[in-house]
Tab-separated table of C-alpha atoms in Angstrom:
chain	number	residue	atom	x	y	z
A	1	MET	CA	282.560	86.655	91.344
A	2	SER	CA	282.766	83.484	93.093
A	3	VAL	CA	280.323	82.037	95.834
A	4	ILE	CA	282.872	80.633	98.732
A	5	THR	CA	283.220	80.272	102.237
A	6	TYR	CA	285.016	82.240	104.854
A	7	ARG	CA	287.241	79.471	105.179
A	8	GLN	CA	288.226	79.343	101.906
A	9	ALA	CA	288.525	83.061	101.398
A	10	LEU	CA	291.093	82.907	103.711
A	11	ARG	CA	292.921	80.190	102.486
A	12	ASP	CA	293.400	81.323	98.993
A	13	THR	CA	294.402	84.763	99.927
A	14	LEU	CA	297.116	83.588	101.816
A	15	ARG	CA	298.054	81.551	99.256
A	16	ALA	CA	297.710	84.231	96.650
A	17	GLU	CA	299.936	86.749	99.054
A	18	MET	CA	302.595	84.194	98.923
A	19	LEU	CA	302.695	83.570	95.274
A	20	ARG	CA	302.880	87.508	95.082
A	21	ASP	CA	305.510	88.194	97.507
A	22	GLU	CA	308.592	85.765	98.695
A	23	ASP	CA	308.855	87.226	101.920
A	24	VAL	CA	305.644	86.619	102.981
A	25	PHE	CA	305.999	83.214	105.249
A	26	LEU	CA	303.434	81.541	107.545
A	27	ILE	CA	304.564	80.282	111.290
A	28	GLY	CA	302.215	78.727	114.277
A	29	GLU	CA	301.176	75.428	115.855
A	30	GLU	CA	299.657	72.512	114.062
A	31	ILE	CA	299.528	75.039	110.856
A	32	GLY	CA	301.726	72.705	108.449
A	33	VAL	CA	301.217	68.817	108.997
A	34	PHE	CA	298.024	69.054	110.211
A	35	GLU	CA	297.075	72.117	108.010
A	36	GLY	CA	295.816	73.938	110.702
A	37	SER	CA	293.320	73.326	113.509
A	38	TYR	CA	290.779	75.136	111.173
A	39	LYS	CA	292.008	74.171	107.961
A	40	ILE	CA	292.905	77.545	107.102
A	41	THR	CA	296.330	76.408	106.037
A	42	GLU	CA	295.153	73.256	104.307
A	43	GLY	CA	297.897	72.371	101.712
A	44	LEU	CA	300.106	74.813	102.003
A	45	LEU	CA	303.136	73.023	103.065
A	46	LYS	CA	302.848	70.789	100.467
A	47	GLU	CA	302.979	73.619	98.026
A	48	PHE	CA	305.358	75.990	99.743
A	49	GLY	CA	307.714	73.453	101.832
A	50	GLU	CA	308.922	73.913	105.157
A	51	ARG	CA	310.864	76.933	105.234
A	52	ARG	CA	307.533	79.172	104.447
A	53	VAL	CA	305.060	77.006	105.953
A	54	ARG	CA	306.701	76.811	110.011
A	55	ASP	CA	305.321	74.339	112.353
A	56	THR	CA	306.162	75.365	115.953
A	57	PRO	CA	306.018	74.120	119.427
A	58	ILE	CA	302.532	75.122	121.191
A	59	ALA	CA	304.886	78.335	122.722
A	60	GLU	CA	302.894	81.279	121.802
A	61	GLU	CA	305.551	84.015	123.263
A	62	GLY	CA	308.214	82.146	121.489
A	63	PHE	CA	307.080	81.397	117.790
A	64	VAL	CA	305.426	85.276	118.091
A	65	GLY	CA	308.479	86.785	119.376
A	66	SER	CA	310.301	84.912	116.605
A	67	ALA	CA	307.924	86.311	114.109
A	68	ILE	CA	308.355	89.942	115.325
A	69	GLY	CA	312.201	89.451	115.005
A	70	ALA	CA	311.829	88.565	111.238
A	71	ALA	CA	309.671	90.953	110.836
A	72	MET	CA	311.901	93.713	111.793
A	73	LEU	CA	314.363	91.878	109.402
A	74	GLY	CA	312.301	92.714	106.407
A	75	LEU	CA	309.740	89.049	106.160
A	76	ARG	CA	306.078	89.558	106.467
A	77	PRO	CA	305.621	86.817	108.415
A	78	VAL	CA	301.662	85.877	109.084
A	79	VAL	CA	301.281	84.446	112.328
A	80	GLU	CA	298.436	81.749	113.065
A	81	VAL	CA	297.369	81.655	117.075
A	82	MET	CA	295.314	78.851	117.458
A	83	THR	CA	292.762	80.988	119.285
A	84	ILE	CA	293.015	84.486	120.712
A	85	ASN	CA	292.648	83.342	123.945
A	86	PHE	CA	296.057	81.396	123.734
A	87	SER	CA	297.417	85.129	122.620
A	88	LEU	CA	297.373	86.131	125.984
A	89	LEU	CA	300.594	83.458	126.629
A	90	ALA	CA	302.029	85.810	123.915
A	91	ILE	CA	300.517	89.380	125.119
A	92	ASP	CA	304.032	90.478	126.011
A	93	GLN	CA	305.394	90.151	122.615
A	94	ILE	CA	302.292	91.475	121.031
A	95	ILE	CA	301.469	94.904	123.327
A	96	ASN	CA	305.767	95.393	124.711
A	97	HIS	CA	307.307	94.681	121.652
A	98	ALA	CA	305.057	94.490	118.125
A	99	ALA	CA	303.166	97.539	119.207
A	100	LYS	CA	305.867	99.531	120.504
A	101	VAL	CA	309.438	99.101	117.941
A	102	TYR	CA	308.621	101.370	115.457
A	103	GLY	CA	307.960	104.081	117.835
A	104	MET	CA	310.695	103.395	120.371
A	105	PHE	CA	313.330	103.068	117.683
A	106	GLY	CA	312.558	106.629	116.092
A	107	GLY	CA	311.173	104.778	113.062
A	108	GLN	CA	314.111	102.826	111.983
A	109	THR	CA	312.511	99.614	111.826
A	110	SER	CA	308.564	98.683	111.300
A	111	VAL	CA	307.049	95.173	112.000
A	112	PRO	CA	305.107	94.121	109.131
A	113	MET	CA	303.448	91.241	110.895
A	114	VAL	CA	299.857	89.525	111.074
A	115	ILE	CA	298.571	87.731	113.668
A	116	ARG	CA	295.801	85.618	112.555
A	117	THR	CA	293.574	84.311	114.891
A	118	PRO	CA	289.850	82.953	115.701
A	119	GLY	CA	287.549	83.706	118.916
A	120	GLY	CA	284.074	83.775	119.746
A	121	GLY	CA	281.806	81.663	121.740
A	122	GLY	CA	278.868	79.429	120.399
A	123	GLN	CA	281.049	75.979	119.980
A	124	GLN	CA	280.617	74.478	123.056
A	125	LEU	CA	284.340	75.290	123.719
A	126	GLY	CA	284.175	76.058	127.763
A	127	ALA	CA	284.741	79.540	128.898
A	128	THR	CA	288.786	79.653	128.430
A	129	HIS	CA	288.375	79.109	124.713
A	130	SER	CA	285.494	81.279	123.928
A	131	GLN	CA	286.221	84.447	124.385
A	132	ASN	CA	286.379	88.067	122.857
A	133	ILE	CA	288.992	90.066	124.034
A	134	GLU	CA	289.881	91.905	121.059
A	135	LEU	CA	289.433	94.983	122.977
A	136	PHE	CA	292.859	94.187	124.642
A	137	TYR	CA	294.344	94.734	121.699
A	138	SER	CA	292.319	97.798	120.214
A	139	PHE	CA	293.234	99.701	123.253
A	140	VAL	CA	296.754	99.791	122.151
A	141	PRO	CA	298.224	102.266	119.993
A	142	GLY	CA	300.721	100.937	117.163
A	143	LEU	CA	298.458	98.043	116.617
A	144	LYS	CA	295.921	97.934	113.622
A	145	VAL	CA	292.789	95.155	114.505
A	146	LEU	CA	290.468	93.877	111.915
A	147	ALA	CA	287.172	92.091	112.361
A	148	PRO	CA	285.655	91.048	109.037
A	149	SER	CA	282.414	89.911	108.756
A	150	ASN	CA	282.010	87.967	105.406
A	151	PRO	CA	284.429	86.174	102.743
A	152	ALA	CA	284.704	89.257	100.740
A	153	ASP	CA	286.037	91.297	103.686
A	154	ALA	CA	287.784	88.316	105.282
A	155	ALA	CA	290.016	88.370	101.684
A	156	GLY	CA	289.985	91.875	101.517
A	157	MET	CA	291.159	92.488	104.855
A	158	LEU	CA	294.024	90.056	104.808
A	159	ARG	CA	295.654	91.340	101.895
A	160	ALA	CA	295.735	94.663	102.989
A	161	ALA	CA	296.972	93.270	106.513
A	162	ILE	CA	299.689	91.357	105.002
A	163	ARG	CA	300.937	94.464	102.980
A	164	ASP	CA	300.460	96.659	105.748
A	165	ASP	CA	304.118	97.742	107.211
A	166	ASP	CA	302.627	97.768	111.137
A	167	PRO	CA	301.539	94.827	113.185
A	168	VAL	CA	297.991	93.839	112.644
A	169	LEU	CA	295.640	91.352	114.510
A	170	LEU	CA	293.271	89.770	112.238
A	171	LEU	CA	290.413	88.515	114.251
A	172	GLU	CA	288.521	85.300	112.735
A	173	ASN	CA	285.370	84.493	114.525
A	174	LEU	CA	284.725	80.695	114.599
A	175	GLY	CA	281.204	81.237	114.004
A	176	LEU	CA	281.714	82.606	110.833
A	177	TYR	CA	283.851	80.202	108.950
A	178	ASN	CA	281.516	78.219	107.467
A	179	SER	CA	279.383	80.867	105.725
A	180	LYS	CA	279.408	81.881	102.305
A	181	GLY	CA	279.598	85.085	100.012
A	182	GLU	CA	280.412	86.396	96.815
A	183	VAL	CA	284.607	86.936	96.481
A	184	ALA	CA	285.970	88.683	93.318
A	185	GLU	CA	288.119	86.510	91.696
A	186	ASP	CA	290.548	88.319	89.426
A	187	ASP	CA	291.084	91.880	90.765
A	188	GLU	CA	292.311	91.148	94.012
A	189	PRO	CA	290.658	93.954	95.897
A	190	VAL	CA	292.751	95.199	99.234
A	191	ALA	CA	290.324	96.716	101.782
A	192	GLU	CA	291.345	100.190	103.287
A	193	ILE	CA	292.101	99.883	106.994
A	194	GLY	CA	290.050	102.078	109.027
A	195	ARG	CA	287.126	102.180	107.055
A	196	ALA	CA	283.758	100.970	108.060
A	197	ALA	CA	281.106	100.102	105.604
A	198	VAL	CA	276.963	100.559	105.948
A	199	THR	CA	276.040	97.356	104.494
A	200	ARG	CA	272.433	98.100	104.452
A	201	GLU	CA	270.840	101.814	104.458
A	202	GLY	CA	267.875	102.575	106.527
A	203	SER	CA	266.705	105.833	107.784
A	204	ASP	CA	264.596	105.010	111.662
A	205	ILE	CA	267.768	103.507	113.795
A	206	THR	CA	271.549	102.701	113.392
A	207	LEU	CA	272.693	99.104	114.324
A	208	ILE	CA	276.204	98.878	114.859
A	209	GLY	CA	278.326	95.478	114.806
A	210	TYR	CA	281.682	93.761	113.630
A	211	SER	CA	282.492	90.049	113.118
A	212	ARG	CA	279.656	87.797	113.806
A	213	MET	CA	277.448	90.883	115.295
A	214	ALA	CA	277.744	92.574	112.259
A	215	ALA	CA	276.375	89.448	110.344
A	216	LEU	CA	273.772	88.891	112.533
A	217	ALA	CA	273.039	92.759	112.448
A	218	THR	CA	271.865	92.749	108.735
A	219	GLN	CA	269.579	89.467	109.742
A	220	VAL	CA	267.998	91.492	112.116
A	221	ALA	CA	267.497	94.531	109.711
A	222	GLU	CA	266.010	92.200	107.145
A	223	ASN	CA	263.424	90.716	109.533
A	224	LEU	CA	262.615	94.040	110.928
A	225	ALA	CA	261.834	95.526	107.251
A	226	ALA	CA	259.143	93.133	106.919
A	227	GLU	CA	257.760	95.132	110.103
A	228	ASP	CA	257.925	98.231	108.188
A	229	ILE	CA	260.922	99.263	110.484
A	230	SER	CA	264.324	100.430	108.231
A	231	VAL	CA	267.406	99.860	109.953
A	232	GLU	CA	270.837	101.206	108.672
A	233	VAL	CA	273.487	98.486	109.632
A	234	VAL	CA	277.064	99.880	110.090
A	235	ASP	CA	279.766	97.068	110.174
A	236	LEU	CA	282.831	98.412	112.069
A	237	ARG	CA	285.434	96.125	110.051
A	238	SER	CA	288.139	97.966	111.790
A	239	LEU	CA	288.349	98.329	115.343
A	240	ARG	CA	291.381	100.192	115.450
A	241	PRO	CA	291.675	102.357	113.858
A	242	LEU	CA	288.021	103.243	114.439
A	243	ASP	CA	286.211	104.907	111.546
A	244	ARG	CA	284.290	107.684	113.764
A	245	GLU	CA	283.398	109.438	110.554
A	246	THR	CA	280.977	106.962	109.271
A	247	ILE	CA	279.533	106.309	112.764
A	248	VAL	CA	278.688	109.570	113.442
A	249	GLU	CA	277.077	110.218	110.100
A	250	SER	CA	274.732	107.348	110.319
A	251	VAL	CA	273.312	108.262	113.734
A	252	CYS	CA	273.072	112.197	112.917
A	253	LYS	CA	270.984	110.740	109.984
A	254	THR	CA	268.737	108.302	111.928
A	255	GLY	CA	268.409	109.702	115.230
A	256	SER	CA	269.191	107.041	117.429
A	257	ALA	CA	271.696	103.587	117.807
A	258	VAL	CA	271.678	99.868	119.180
A	259	ILE	CA	275.370	98.408	119.190
A	260	ALA	CA	275.590	94.866	119.177
A	261	GLU	CA	278.673	93.022	120.210
A	262	ASP	CA	279.917	89.624	121.289
A	263	ASP	CA	282.061	90.771	124.222
A	264	TRP	CA	281.239	91.702	127.640
A	265	LEU	CA	279.065	94.984	128.231
A	266	THR	CA	281.110	96.559	130.866
A	267	TYR	CA	284.725	98.486	129.216
A	268	GLY	CA	283.423	96.876	126.251
A	269	ILE	CA	283.965	98.148	122.432
A	270	GLY	CA	280.418	99.439	122.816
A	271	ALA	CA	281.364	101.727	125.250
A	272	GLU	CA	283.611	103.385	122.975
A	273	LEU	CA	281.106	103.532	120.706
A	274	ALA	CA	278.763	104.819	122.332
A	275	ALA	CA	281.441	107.611	123.794
A	276	THR	CA	282.050	108.250	120.203
A	277	ILE	CA	278.286	108.884	119.012
A	278	GLN	CA	277.970	110.974	122.267
A	279	GLU	CA	280.714	113.309	121.222
A	280	GLY	CA	279.649	113.590	117.579
A	281	ALA	CA	275.975	113.280	117.253
A	282	PHE	CA	274.656	114.230	120.862
A	283	ASP	CA	272.220	116.989	119.390
A	284	PHE	CA	270.979	113.998	116.891
A	285	LEU	CA	270.078	111.442	119.266
A	286	ASP	CA	266.143	111.503	120.334
A	287	ALA	CA	267.004	108.273	122.840
A	288	PRO	CA	270.183	106.851	124.427
A	289	VAL	CA	272.408	104.452	122.837
A	290	ARG	CA	271.761	101.266	123.748
A	291	ARG	CA	274.315	98.120	123.639
A	292	VAL	CA	273.798	94.481	123.434
A	293	ALA	CA	276.314	92.003	124.503
A	294	MET	CA	276.951	88.734	126.499
A	295	ALA	CA	276.018	88.117	129.774
A	296	GLU	CA	278.880	89.031	132.169
A	297	VAL	CA	280.177	85.679	132.946
A	298	PRO	CA	282.691	82.982	132.093
A	299	LEU	CA	281.036	81.417	129.285
A	300	PRO	CA	279.273	78.592	129.867
A	301	TYR	CA	280.060	75.068	128.400
A	302	ALA	CA	276.333	73.644	128.687
A	303	LYS	CA	274.676	74.713	125.023
A	304	PRO	CA	271.370	76.220	126.396
A	305	LEU	CA	273.796	78.186	129.096
A	306	GLU	CA	275.986	79.336	126.307
A	307	SER	CA	273.371	80.220	124.188
A	308	ALA	CA	271.418	82.126	126.663
A	309	ALA	CA	274.700	84.238	127.860
A	310	LEU	CA	275.650	85.507	124.194
A	311	PRO	CA	273.548	88.176	122.302
A	312	SER	CA	270.927	86.770	120.023
A	313	ALA	CA	268.499	88.281	116.779
A	314	GLU	CA	265.848	88.157	119.651
A	315	SER	CA	267.778	90.395	122.130
A	316	VAL	CA	269.138	92.605	119.440
A	317	THR	CA	265.717	93.044	117.848
A	318	THR	CA	263.959	93.923	121.465
A	319	ALA	CA	266.519	96.612	121.919
A	320	ILE	CA	265.839	98.517	118.602
A	321	LYS	CA	262.003	98.414	119.066
A	322	GLU	CA	262.443	99.511	123.041
A	323	THR	CA	265.044	102.368	121.948
A	324	LEU	CA	262.123	103.235	118.562
A	325	ASN	CA	259.349	103.341	121.476
A	326	ALA	CA	261.482	105.658	123.499
A	327	VAL	CA	261.477	108.063	120.588
A	328	GLY	CA	257.977	108.214	120.360
A	329	ARG	CA	257.844	105.686	117.437
A	330	ARG	CA	255.191	102.555	118.532
A	331	VAL	CA	256.412	99.282	117.422
A	332	GLY	CA	255.474	95.620	118.453
């Protein structure tokens, strides 16, 4: 095992997959000469050349469409969209073509394509560059949507996405790029798409998150352990397919749940999770499911306002304590 950053885990995995399979190639804006806006593709143009590391114009609909065509002909493109916000410019290609080709043509051709894209707030990038719109894609049959929260999952899930025969969107939260963690060096584990992970076992309450909020959930659980509150943390890892079984199993065990999400509350990922818990664990619930999300506003640029709008360890902790108080356990 070695300790590396989330950013390095992605870069190393791209390189390893390009060495493993000559059909894997990279395409996107500024990924070659500039080595990517967040340096995930650093050094790959020099090593693999222009045929396999394709710089494109700033034309998301065009290069995503090109990648879909390449995938239909048997290649395995990995598309970098500079931010998930820019994917809106290619949403017709993603939703009406990548997600539907296999079903519309009777399975005669698949689209083994990966779209890697960072998102999320907290970097003072303003309202149009700080969104969590993964919900749009998680809503669509035919797409798979992954949201790793640590370097090991970033590597394992990217590897799984590249080898999958369906189109996969891999969400990379900007706040995680410099986070560090242990990653296997030799055995190249491939993550199971559609499987959540219980990253910390507990008995008092279930705390569910994904991407940055899964990492924050672990921090909250560690802090509350010092107050004798046992929090079980579920990291979703995959938003579509969603591992409903692990969610329900955890809530049946603890009897209560708080959901932490970086997107907006209304119609958010948490709403789907709350419905899943209601359908699968209603008889085990001792209190209503609580959701903690960002404020229902375009994310402000000013740092104090941006921080106030985003969910925090404090807001998640408050929701946990209020939920435990509701079930009759008095906590501070």
